[in-house]
């Protein structure tokens, strides 16, 4: 099979493929076999109809069409591999030549020629990682940080107490609520507890409840953000049936013994200070990751395949039923471009760093994702496998790992210019070596059996 690539623009190529008759012949033979099982010809059993009879009854063109349709995808995939292309969308295929429509002598049957225009991942040049410096926030734990964590802990042990005063921000109000549009009541709730300031019900509810005492009623207008009447303006009547405030336990030794394993409040505060420091150190790693992506994106020209963006925008808007919303389309288009630009960046980074995803790394990711969806891990993994999504999950893990490995090469400093050690969060080369060693020496079990799905022949290209 011969193939050649013509670059149409930085994100699109035209692949020209020539397939010999001998290479297409297995598909032609299979086409005859398949058609023989479908047609009924007097004097022949199904599946035993000779090719010459099929040519007479069905026609040689139908056989060739069947063979071409069957073999086209595999020939295309082979040409993509040979030319080391990285398709990002579906190809537009045009068959320009088909084998002779009548049987001929060997070597004279002709060839299958086709072209495929497809959007591909562009070639981009990334700056040298060791030339980059990232400045992250200092890890400074203040008394206010400790007090905030202590107050949050006290809130967990607090109690709601009714008060005889107008409601304030932070209070819990038991409400009866009715929403109407015109003369139609579209929603009603009774006895619902709502914390002023949480903002998780209706726009304008916080303002309406603030200053309202128990037994008082008020009305306000709001735009509905969900349901069948989404986007319409409703009149809402709300009654406060009770106003309650959260009373917190005193921050003393007795509370420390109730809420923790410590005997004194000072010991508890010391532990909360350590916790706050760990969180801020973790935030440094997250900040460094985001800064690295921002810097690489800023310093790298990354063309984005327009067709891939348009397809994603159409899919998104169609799922929301907002194909005619031009303003929202512009917003979604910008988001899709940013997401695709980051994907191209990280895929290139992973390739340059020769990132490999281990079985354990993939399984950890899949188990964590299954929890986010509230699904059993085995069911979640099986579903992804059936949908052909495992290679995409491998690529996602590779992108995340590429960022972590990249951060080992850049300089990360705090506000004072002191070097920041992120090894606790991004690992080390020694850690990677230990994982690789564990993978090669681990006995076969359910997890390693699954690796046949994740890292089988069909996923080899995706794994890279």
Coordinates of C-alpha atoms in Angstrom, one line a residue:
X1 CA 0.0 0.0 0.0
X2 CA 1.3 3.4 -0.9
X3 CA 0.4 6.6 0.8
X4 CA 1.4 10.3 0.7
X5 CA 0.5 13.3 2.8
X6 CA -0.1 16.8 1.6
X7 CA -0.4 19.5 4.3
X8 CA -3.3 21.8 3.6
X9 CA -2.9 24.0 6.6
X10 CA -1.3 23.6 10.1
X11 CA -4.2 21.6 11.3
X12 CA -5.4 19.7 8.2
X13 CA -3.8 17.2 5.8
X14 CA -4.8 15.3 2.7
X15 CA -3.9 11.7 2.7
X16 CA -3.7 9.9 -0.7
X17 CA -3.7 6.1 -0.5
X18 CA -3.2 3.5 -3.2
X19 CA -4.2 -0.1 -2.3
X20 CA -3.2 -2.9 -4.6
X21 CA -5.7 -5.5 -5.7
X22 CA -4.0 -8.2 -3.7
X23 CA -4.3 -6.1 -0.5
X24 CA -8.0 -5.6 -1.2
X25 CA -8.7 -9.2 -2.3
X26 CA -9.4 -10.5 1.3
X27 CA -12.1 -7.9 1.6
X28 CA -13.5 -8.9 -1.8
X29 CA -13.5 -12.6 -0.8
X30 CA -15.3 -11.7 2.4
X31 CA -17.8 -9.7 0.4
X32 CA -18.6 -12.7 -1.8
X33 CA -19.0 -14.8 1.4
X34 CA -21.2 -12.3 3.1
X35 CA -23.4 -11.8 0.1
X36 CA -23.6 -15.6 -0.5
X37 CA -25.1 -15.9 3.0
X38 CA -27.7 -13.3 2.2
X39 CA -29.0 -14.2 -1.2
X40 CA -31.3 -17.1 -2.2
X41 CA -30.4 -18.8 -5.5
X42 CA -32.2 -21.9 -6.7
X43 CA -29.9 -24.9 -6.7
X44 CA -27.4 -23.5 -4.2
X45 CA -27.4 -23.6 -0.4
X46 CA -27.1 -20.3 1.4
X47 CA -23.4 -19.5 1.9
X48 CA -22.4 -21.8 -1.0
X49 CA -23.3 -19.5 -4.0
X50 CA -20.2 -19.3 -6.3
X51 CA -18.7 -15.8 -7.0
X52 CA -19.6 -16.0 -10.7
X53 CA -23.3 -16.6 -9.9
X54 CA -23.2 -13.7 -7.4
X55 CA -21.7 -11.5 -10.2
X56 CA -24.6 -12.5 -12.4
X57 CA -27.4 -12.1 -9.8
X58 CA -26.1 -9.2 -7.7
X59 CA -23.5 -7.6 -9.9
X60 CA -19.8 -7.2 -9.6
X61 CA -20.2 -3.5 -8.6
X62 CA -22.1 -4.4 -5.5
X63 CA -19.3 -6.8 -4.5
X64 CA -16.6 -4.2 -5.0
X65 CA -18.7 -1.6 -3.1
X66 CA -19.1 -4.0 -0.2
X67 CA -15.4 -4.8 -0.1
X68 CA -14.4 -1.1 -0.3
X69 CA -16.7 -0.1 2.5
X70 CA -15.4 -3.0 4.6
X71 CA -11.7 -2.4 4.0
X72 CA -11.6 1.4 3.8
X73 CA -11.3 2.1 7.6
X74 CA -8.4 -0.4 8.1
X75 CA -6.5 1.0 5.0
X76 CA -7.0 4.5 6.4
X77 CA -5.9 3.5 9.8
X78 CA -2.8 1.9 8.4
X79 CA -1.9 4.9 6.4
X80 CA -2.3 7.1 9.4
X81 CA 0.1 4.9 11.4
X82 CA 2.6 4.8 8.5
X83 CA 2.6 8.6 8.2
X84 CA 2.6 9.1 12.0
X85 CA -0.5 11.4 11.8
X86 CA -2.5 12.3 14.9
X87 CA -6.1 12.8 13.7
X88 CA -8.4 14.9 15.8
X89 CA -11.6 14.5 13.9
X90 CA -13.4 12.3 11.4
X91 CA -11.9 12.1 7.8
X92 CA -13.7 13.3 4.7
X93 CA -13.0 10.3 2.4
X94 CA -13.3 10.3 -1.4
X95 CA -12.8 7.1 -3.4
X96 CA -11.1 8.2 -6.7
X97 CA -10.5 4.8 -8.3
X98 CA -11.9 1.3 -7.8
X99 CA -10.7 -2.1 -9.1
X100 CA -12.0 -3.4 -12.4
X101 CA -15.7 -4.2 -12.2
X102 CA -15.2 -7.4 -14.1
X103 CA -12.9 -10.3 -13.1
X104 CA -9.5 -10.1 -14.9
X105 CA -6.2 -11.8 -15.0
X106 CA -3.9 -11.5 -11.9
X107 CA -2.0 -8.2 -12.0
X108 CA -4.6 -6.5 -14.3
X109 CA -7.4 -6.0 -11.8
X110 CA -6.6 -2.4 -10.9
X111 CA -6.2 -0.7 -7.6
X112 CA -8.3 1.1 -5.0
X113 CA -7.3 4.8 -4.7
X114 CA -8.8 7.2 -2.2
X115 CA -8.1 10.4 -0.4
X116 CA -8.9 11.5 3.1
X117 CA -8.9 15.0 4.4
X118 CA -8.6 15.1 8.1
X119 CA -7.8 17.6 10.9
X120 CA -4.7 16.6 12.8
X121 CA -2.9 17.7 15.9
X122 CA -0.6 20.5 14.8
X123 CA 3.2 20.4 15.3
X124 CA 4.1 23.0 17.9
X125 CA 7.4 24.0 19.5
X126 CA 7.5 24.3 23.2
X127 CA 10.0 26.4 25.2
X128 CA 12.7 24.6 27.1
X129 CA 11.3 23.7 30.5
X130 CA 14.5 24.4 32.4
X131 CA 14.4 28.0 31.2
X132 CA 11.1 28.7 32.9
X133 CA 10.6 30.2 36.4
X134 CA 7.2 30.1 38.2
X135 CA 6.5 32.3 41.2
X136 CA 3.9 31.0 43.6
X137 CA 2.4 32.4 46.8
X138 CA 4.3 32.0 50.1
X139 CA 3.2 29.4 52.6
X140 CA 2.3 31.7 55.6
X141 CA -0.2 30.4 58.1
X142 CA -1.8 33.4 59.9
X143 CA -3.8 33.4 63.1
X144 CA -6.8 34.2 61.0
X145 CA -6.3 31.0 59.0
X146 CA -6.3 29.0 62.2
X147 CA -9.3 30.8 63.5
X148 CA -11.2 30.2 60.2
X149 CA -10.5 26.4 60.5
X150 CA -11.5 26.4 64.1
X151 CA -14.7 28.3 63.4
X152 CA -15.6 25.8 60.7
X153 CA -15.0 22.9 63.1
X154 CA -17.2 24.7 65.7
X155 CA -20.0 25.1 63.1
X156 CA -20.0 21.3 62.8
X157 CA -20.9 21.0 66.4
X158 CA -23.1 24.1 66.6
X159 CA -26.9 24.1 67.1
X160 CA -29.7 26.1 65.6
X161 CA -31.7 28.3 68.1
X162 CA -34.8 30.3 67.3
X163 CA -34.4 34.1 67.7
X164 CA -37.0 36.9 68.0
X165 CA -35.5 39.4 65.6
X166 CA -35.3 40.2 61.8
X167 CA -33.2 37.7 59.8
X168 CA -29.6 38.5 59.1
X169 CA -27.0 37.1 56.7
X170 CA -26.0 33.6 57.9
X171 CA -29.3 32.9 59.7
X172 CA -31.4 29.9 58.9
X173 CA -35.0 30.7 57.9
X174 CA -37.8 28.2 57.6
X175 CA -39.8 29.4 54.7
X176 CA -43.0 28.7 52.7
X177 CA -42.6 29.8 49.1
X178 CA -44.9 30.0 46.1
X179 CA -43.9 31.1 42.6
X180 CA -46.4 32.2 39.9
X181 CA -46.3 33.4 36.3
X182 CA -49.4 35.4 35.6
X183 CA -52.3 33.5 37.2
X184 CA -50.5 30.1 37.1
X185 CA -48.7 28.8 40.2
X186 CA -45.7 26.9 38.9
X187 CA -44.0 25.9 42.1
X188 CA -44.6 25.7 45.9
X189 CA -42.5 24.5 48.9
X190 CA -43.3 24.5 52.6
X191 CA -41.2 24.2 55.7
X192 CA -37.9 24.4 53.9
X193 CA -34.9 25.6 55.8
X194 CA -32.7 28.0 53.9
X195 CA -29.5 29.8 55.0
X196 CA -29.3 33.4 54.0
X197 CA -26.3 33.9 51.8
X198 CA -26.0 30.4 50.5
X199 CA -27.5 31.4 47.1
X200 CA -28.6 27.9 46.2
X201 CA -32.3 28.5 45.5
X202 CA -33.6 31.6 43.7
X203 CA -31.9 34.8 42.7
X204 CA -33.2 37.6 45.0
X205 CA -34.2 35.3 47.8
X206 CA -31.3 36.4 50.0
X207 CA -32.3 40.0 49.7
X208 CA -36.0 39.2 50.3
X209 CA -35.4 37.3 53.5
X210 CA -32.9 39.7 55.0
X211 CA -34.8 41.8 57.6
X212 CA -37.8 39.5 57.6
X213 CA -39.1 38.4 61.0
X214 CA -40.9 35.2 61.8
X215 CA -44.5 35.3 60.5
X216 CA -43.8 38.1 57.9
X217 CA -44.3 37.7 54.2
X218 CA -42.8 39.5 51.2
X219 CA -42.7 39.2 47.4
X220 CA -40.0 39.6 44.7
X221 CA -39.4 38.8 41.1
X222 CA -36.8 36.4 39.8
X223 CA -35.8 34.8 36.5
X224 CA -36.1 31.0 36.6
X225 CA -32.9 29.2 35.8
X226 CA -34.3 25.7 35.5
X227 CA -37.4 23.6 34.7
X228 CA -39.9 23.9 31.9
X229 CA -40.2 27.7 32.4
X230 CA -36.5 28.4 32.4
X231 CA -35.7 32.0 31.4
X232 CA -39.1 33.3 32.3
X233 CA -39.8 35.9 35.1
X234 CA -41.8 34.7 38.1
X235 CA -43.4 36.4 41.0
X236 CA -42.4 34.8 44.3
X237 CA -44.2 35.0 47.6
X238 CA -42.1 33.9 50.6
X239 CA -43.1 33.7 54.2
X240 CA -40.6 33.3 57.1
X241 CA -42.2 30.8 59.6
X242 CA -39.1 30.8 61.8
X243 CA -35.7 32.5 62.1
X244 CA -32.8 30.6 63.7
X245 CA -29.2 31.4 64.3
X246 CA -26.3 28.9 64.7
X247 CA -24.9 29.0 68.2
X248 CA -21.3 27.8 68.3
X249 CA -19.7 26.0 71.3
X250 CA -17.0 27.9 73.1
X251 CA -13.5 27.3 71.9
X252 CA -12.1 25.8 75.1
X253 CA -10.5 22.6 76.3
X254 CA -13.9 20.9 76.6
X255 CA -14.6 21.6 72.9
X256 CA -11.1 20.3 72.0
X257 CA -11.8 17.0 73.8
X258 CA -15.3 16.8 72.1
X259 CA -14.2 17.6 68.6
X260 CA -10.7 16.0 68.4
X261 CA -8.2 13.6 70.0
X262 CA -6.5 16.5 71.8
X263 CA -7.0 17.5 75.5
X264 CA -6.5 21.2 75.1
X265 CA -7.6 24.0 72.8
X266 CA -3.9 25.0 72.3
X267 CA -3.1 21.5 71.0
X268 CA -6.0 21.6 68.7
X269 CA -5.0 25.0 67.3
X270 CA -1.5 23.8 66.8
X271 CA -2.8 20.8 64.7
X272 CA -5.1 23.1 62.8
X273 CA -2.1 25.3 61.9
X274 CA -0.3 22.3 60.5
X275 CA -3.3 21.3 58.5
X276 CA -3.6 24.9 57.1
X277 CA 0.1 24.7 56.1
X278 CA -0.4 21.5 54.3
X279 CA -3.3 22.9 52.4
X280 CA -1.4 26.0 51.4
X281 CA 1.5 23.8 50.3
X282 CA -0.9 21.8 48.2
X283 CA -2.3 25.0 46.8
X284 CA 1.3 26.0 45.7
X285 CA 1.4 22.8 43.6
X286 CA -1.9 23.6 42.0
X287 CA -0.9 27.2 41.4
X288 CA 2.4 26.1 39.9
X289 CA 0.6 23.7 37.6
X290 CA -1.8 26.4 36.4
X291 CA 1.0 28.9 35.9
X292 CA 3.0 26.4 33.9
X293 CA 0.0 25.8 31.5
X294 CA -0.5 29.6 31.2
X295 CA 3.1 30.3 30.5
X296 CA 3.5 27.5 27.9
X297 CA 0.2 28.6 26.2
X298 CA 1.4 32.2 26.2
X299 CA 4.8 31.4 24.7
X300 CA 3.6 28.8 22.2
X301 CA 1.7 29.4 19.0
X302 CA -1.0 26.7 19.0
X303 CA -3.3 26.6 16.0
X304 CA -6.7 25.0 16.7
X305 CA -8.6 22.7 14.2
X306 CA -11.7 24.7 13.4
X307 CA -13.8 21.7 12.4
X308 CA -13.1 20.0 15.7
X309 CA -14.2 23.1 17.6
X310 CA -17.3 23.5 15.5
X311 CA -18.3 19.9 16.0
X312 CA -17.9 20.2 19.8
X313 CA -19.8 23.5 19.9
X314 CA -22.7 22.0 17.9
X315 CA -22.8 18.9 20.1
X316 CA -22.9 21.1 23.2
X317 CA -25.5 23.5 22.0
X318 CA -27.7 20.7 20.6
X319 CA -27.6 18.9 24.0
X320 CA -28.9 22.1 25.6
X321 CA -31.4 22.9 22.9
X322 CA -29.7 26.3 22.2
X323 CA -28.5 26.0 18.6
X324 CA -30.0 29.4 17.7
X325 CA -28.5 31.2 20.7
X326 CA -25.6 33.1 19.0
X327 CA -24.4 34.8 22.2
X328 CA -24.1 31.5 24.0
X329 CA -22.5 30.0 20.9
X330 CA -19.7 32.6 21.1
X331 CA -19.2 31.7 24.7
X332 CA -19.1 28.0 24.1
X333 CA -16.8 28.4 21.1
X334 CA -14.2 30.3 23.2
X335 CA -14.4 27.6 25.9
X336 CA -14.0 24.8 23.3
X337 CA -11.0 26.6 21.7
X338 CA -9.3 27.0 25.1
X339 CA -9.9 23.4 26.1
X340 CA -8.6 22.1 22.7
X341 CA -5.6 24.4 22.8
X342 CA -4.7 23.0 26.3
X343 CA -5.2 19.4 25.1
X344 CA -2.9 19.9 22.1
X345 CA -0.3 21.5 24.4
X346 CA -0.4 18.7 27.0
X347 CA -0.5 15.9 24.4
X348 CA 2.6 17.3 22.8
X349 CA 4.2 17.7 26.2
X350 CA 3.4 14.1 27.1
X351 CA 4.9 12.9 23.8
X352 CA 8.1 14.9 24.2
X353 CA 8.6 13.6 27.8
X354 CA 7.8 10.1 26.7
X355 CA 5.1 9.7 29.3
X356 CA 4.0 6.2 30.0
X357 CA 0.8 5.5 32.0
X358 CA 1.0 2.5 34.4
X359 CA -1.8 0.1 35.1
X360 CA -2.0 1.3 38.7
X361 CA -2.1 5.0 37.6
X362 CA -5.0 4.3 35.2
X363 CA -6.9 2.2 37.7
X364 CA -6.5 4.8 40.4
X365 CA -7.8 7.4 38.0
X366 CA -10.8 5.3 37.0
X367 CA -11.7 4.3 40.5
X368 CA -11.6 8.0 41.6
X369 CA -13.7 9.0 38.6
X370 CA -16.3 6.2 39.4
X371 CA -16.7 7.7 42.9
X372 CA -17.4 11.2 41.4
X373 CA -20.2 9.6 39.3
X374 CA -21.4 7.5 42.2
X375 CA -20.9 4.3 40.3
X376 CA -19.4 0.9 41.2
X377 CA -15.8 0.9 39.9
X378 CA -16.2 -2.4 38.0
X379 CA -19.4 -1.2 36.4
X380 CA -17.9 2.2 35.6
X381 CA -14.8 0.6 33.9
X382 CA -16.9 -2.0 32.0
X383 CA -19.1 0.8 30.7
X384 CA -16.1 2.9 29.5
X385 CA -14.7 -0.2 27.8
X386 CA -17.9 -0.9 26.0
X387 CA -18.1 2.7 24.8
X388 CA -14.5 2.6 23.6
X389 CA -13.5 5.3 26.1
X390 CA -10.5 3.6 27.8
X391 CA -7.9 5.1 25.4
X392 CA -9.3 8.6 26.1
X393 CA -8.9 7.9 29.8
X394 CA -5.3 6.8 29.3
X395 CA -4.6 10.1 27.4
X396 CA -6.2 12.1 30.2
X397 CA -3.9 10.5 32.8
X398 CA -0.9 11.0 30.5
X399 CA -1.7 14.8 30.3
X400 CA -1.9 15.1 34.1
X401 CA 1.3 13.1 34.6
X402 CA 3.0 15.2 31.9
X403 CA 2.3 18.4 33.9
X404 CA 3.7 16.8 37.1
X405 CA 6.8 15.6 35.4
X406 CA 7.3 19.0 33.7
X407 CA 7.2 20.8 37.1
X408 CA 10.3 18.8 38.1
X409 CA 12.2 20.6 35.4
X410 CA 11.1 24.2 35.9
X411 CA 12.2 26.5 38.7
X412 CA 9.4 27.1 41.2
X413 CA 10.0 29.9 43.8
X414 CA 8.0 31.7 46.3
X415 CA 7.5 35.5 46.7
X416 CA 10.9 35.9 48.4
X417 CA 12.7 34.0 45.6
X418 CA 13.3 30.9 47.7
X419 CA 13.0 27.5 45.9
X420 CA 9.8 25.6 46.6
X421 CA 9.9 21.8 46.9
X422 CA 6.9 20.2 45.3
X423 CA 8.1 16.7 45.3
X424 CA 5.4 15.6 47.8
X425 CA 2.8 16.5 45.2
X426 CA 4.5 15.8 41.8
X427 CA 6.7 12.9 42.8
X428 CA 10.2 12.1 41.7
X429 CA 12.0 10.0 39.1
X430 CA 12.7 7.5 41.9
X431 CA 9.0 7.3 42.6
X432 CA 8.3 6.6 38.9
X433 CA 11.0 3.9 38.9
X434 CA 9.5 2.2 42.0
X435 CA 6.0 2.2 40.3
X436 CA 7.5 0.7 37.1
X437 CA 9.3 -2.0 39.2
X438 CA 6.1 -2.8 41.0
X439 CA 4.2 -3.1 37.8
X440 CA 6.7 -5.6 36.3
X441 CA 6.8 -7.8 39.4
X442 CA 3.2 -7.7 40.5
X443 CA 1.3 -11.0 40.3
X444 CA -1.7 -11.2 37.9
X445 CA -5.0 -10.3 39.6
X446 CA -8.3 -8.6 38.7
X447 CA -6.5 -5.3 38.2
X448 CA -3.8 -6.6 36.0
X449 CA -6.3 -8.6 34.0
X450 CA -8.0 -5.3 33.2
X451 CA -4.7 -4.0 31.7
X452 CA -5.4 -6.2 28.7
X453 CA -8.4 -3.9 28.0
X454 CA -6.5 -0.7 28.8
X455 CA -3.2 -1.5 27.1
X456 CA -4.1 -4.0 24.4
X457 CA -3.1 -3.8 20.8
X458 CA -6.0 -1.6 19.9
X459 CA -4.9 1.0 22.4
X460 CA -1.2 1.0 21.8
X461 CA -1.2 4.2 19.7
X462 CA -3.5 6.0 22.2
X463 CA -1.3 5.1 25.1
X464 CA 1.6 7.1 23.8

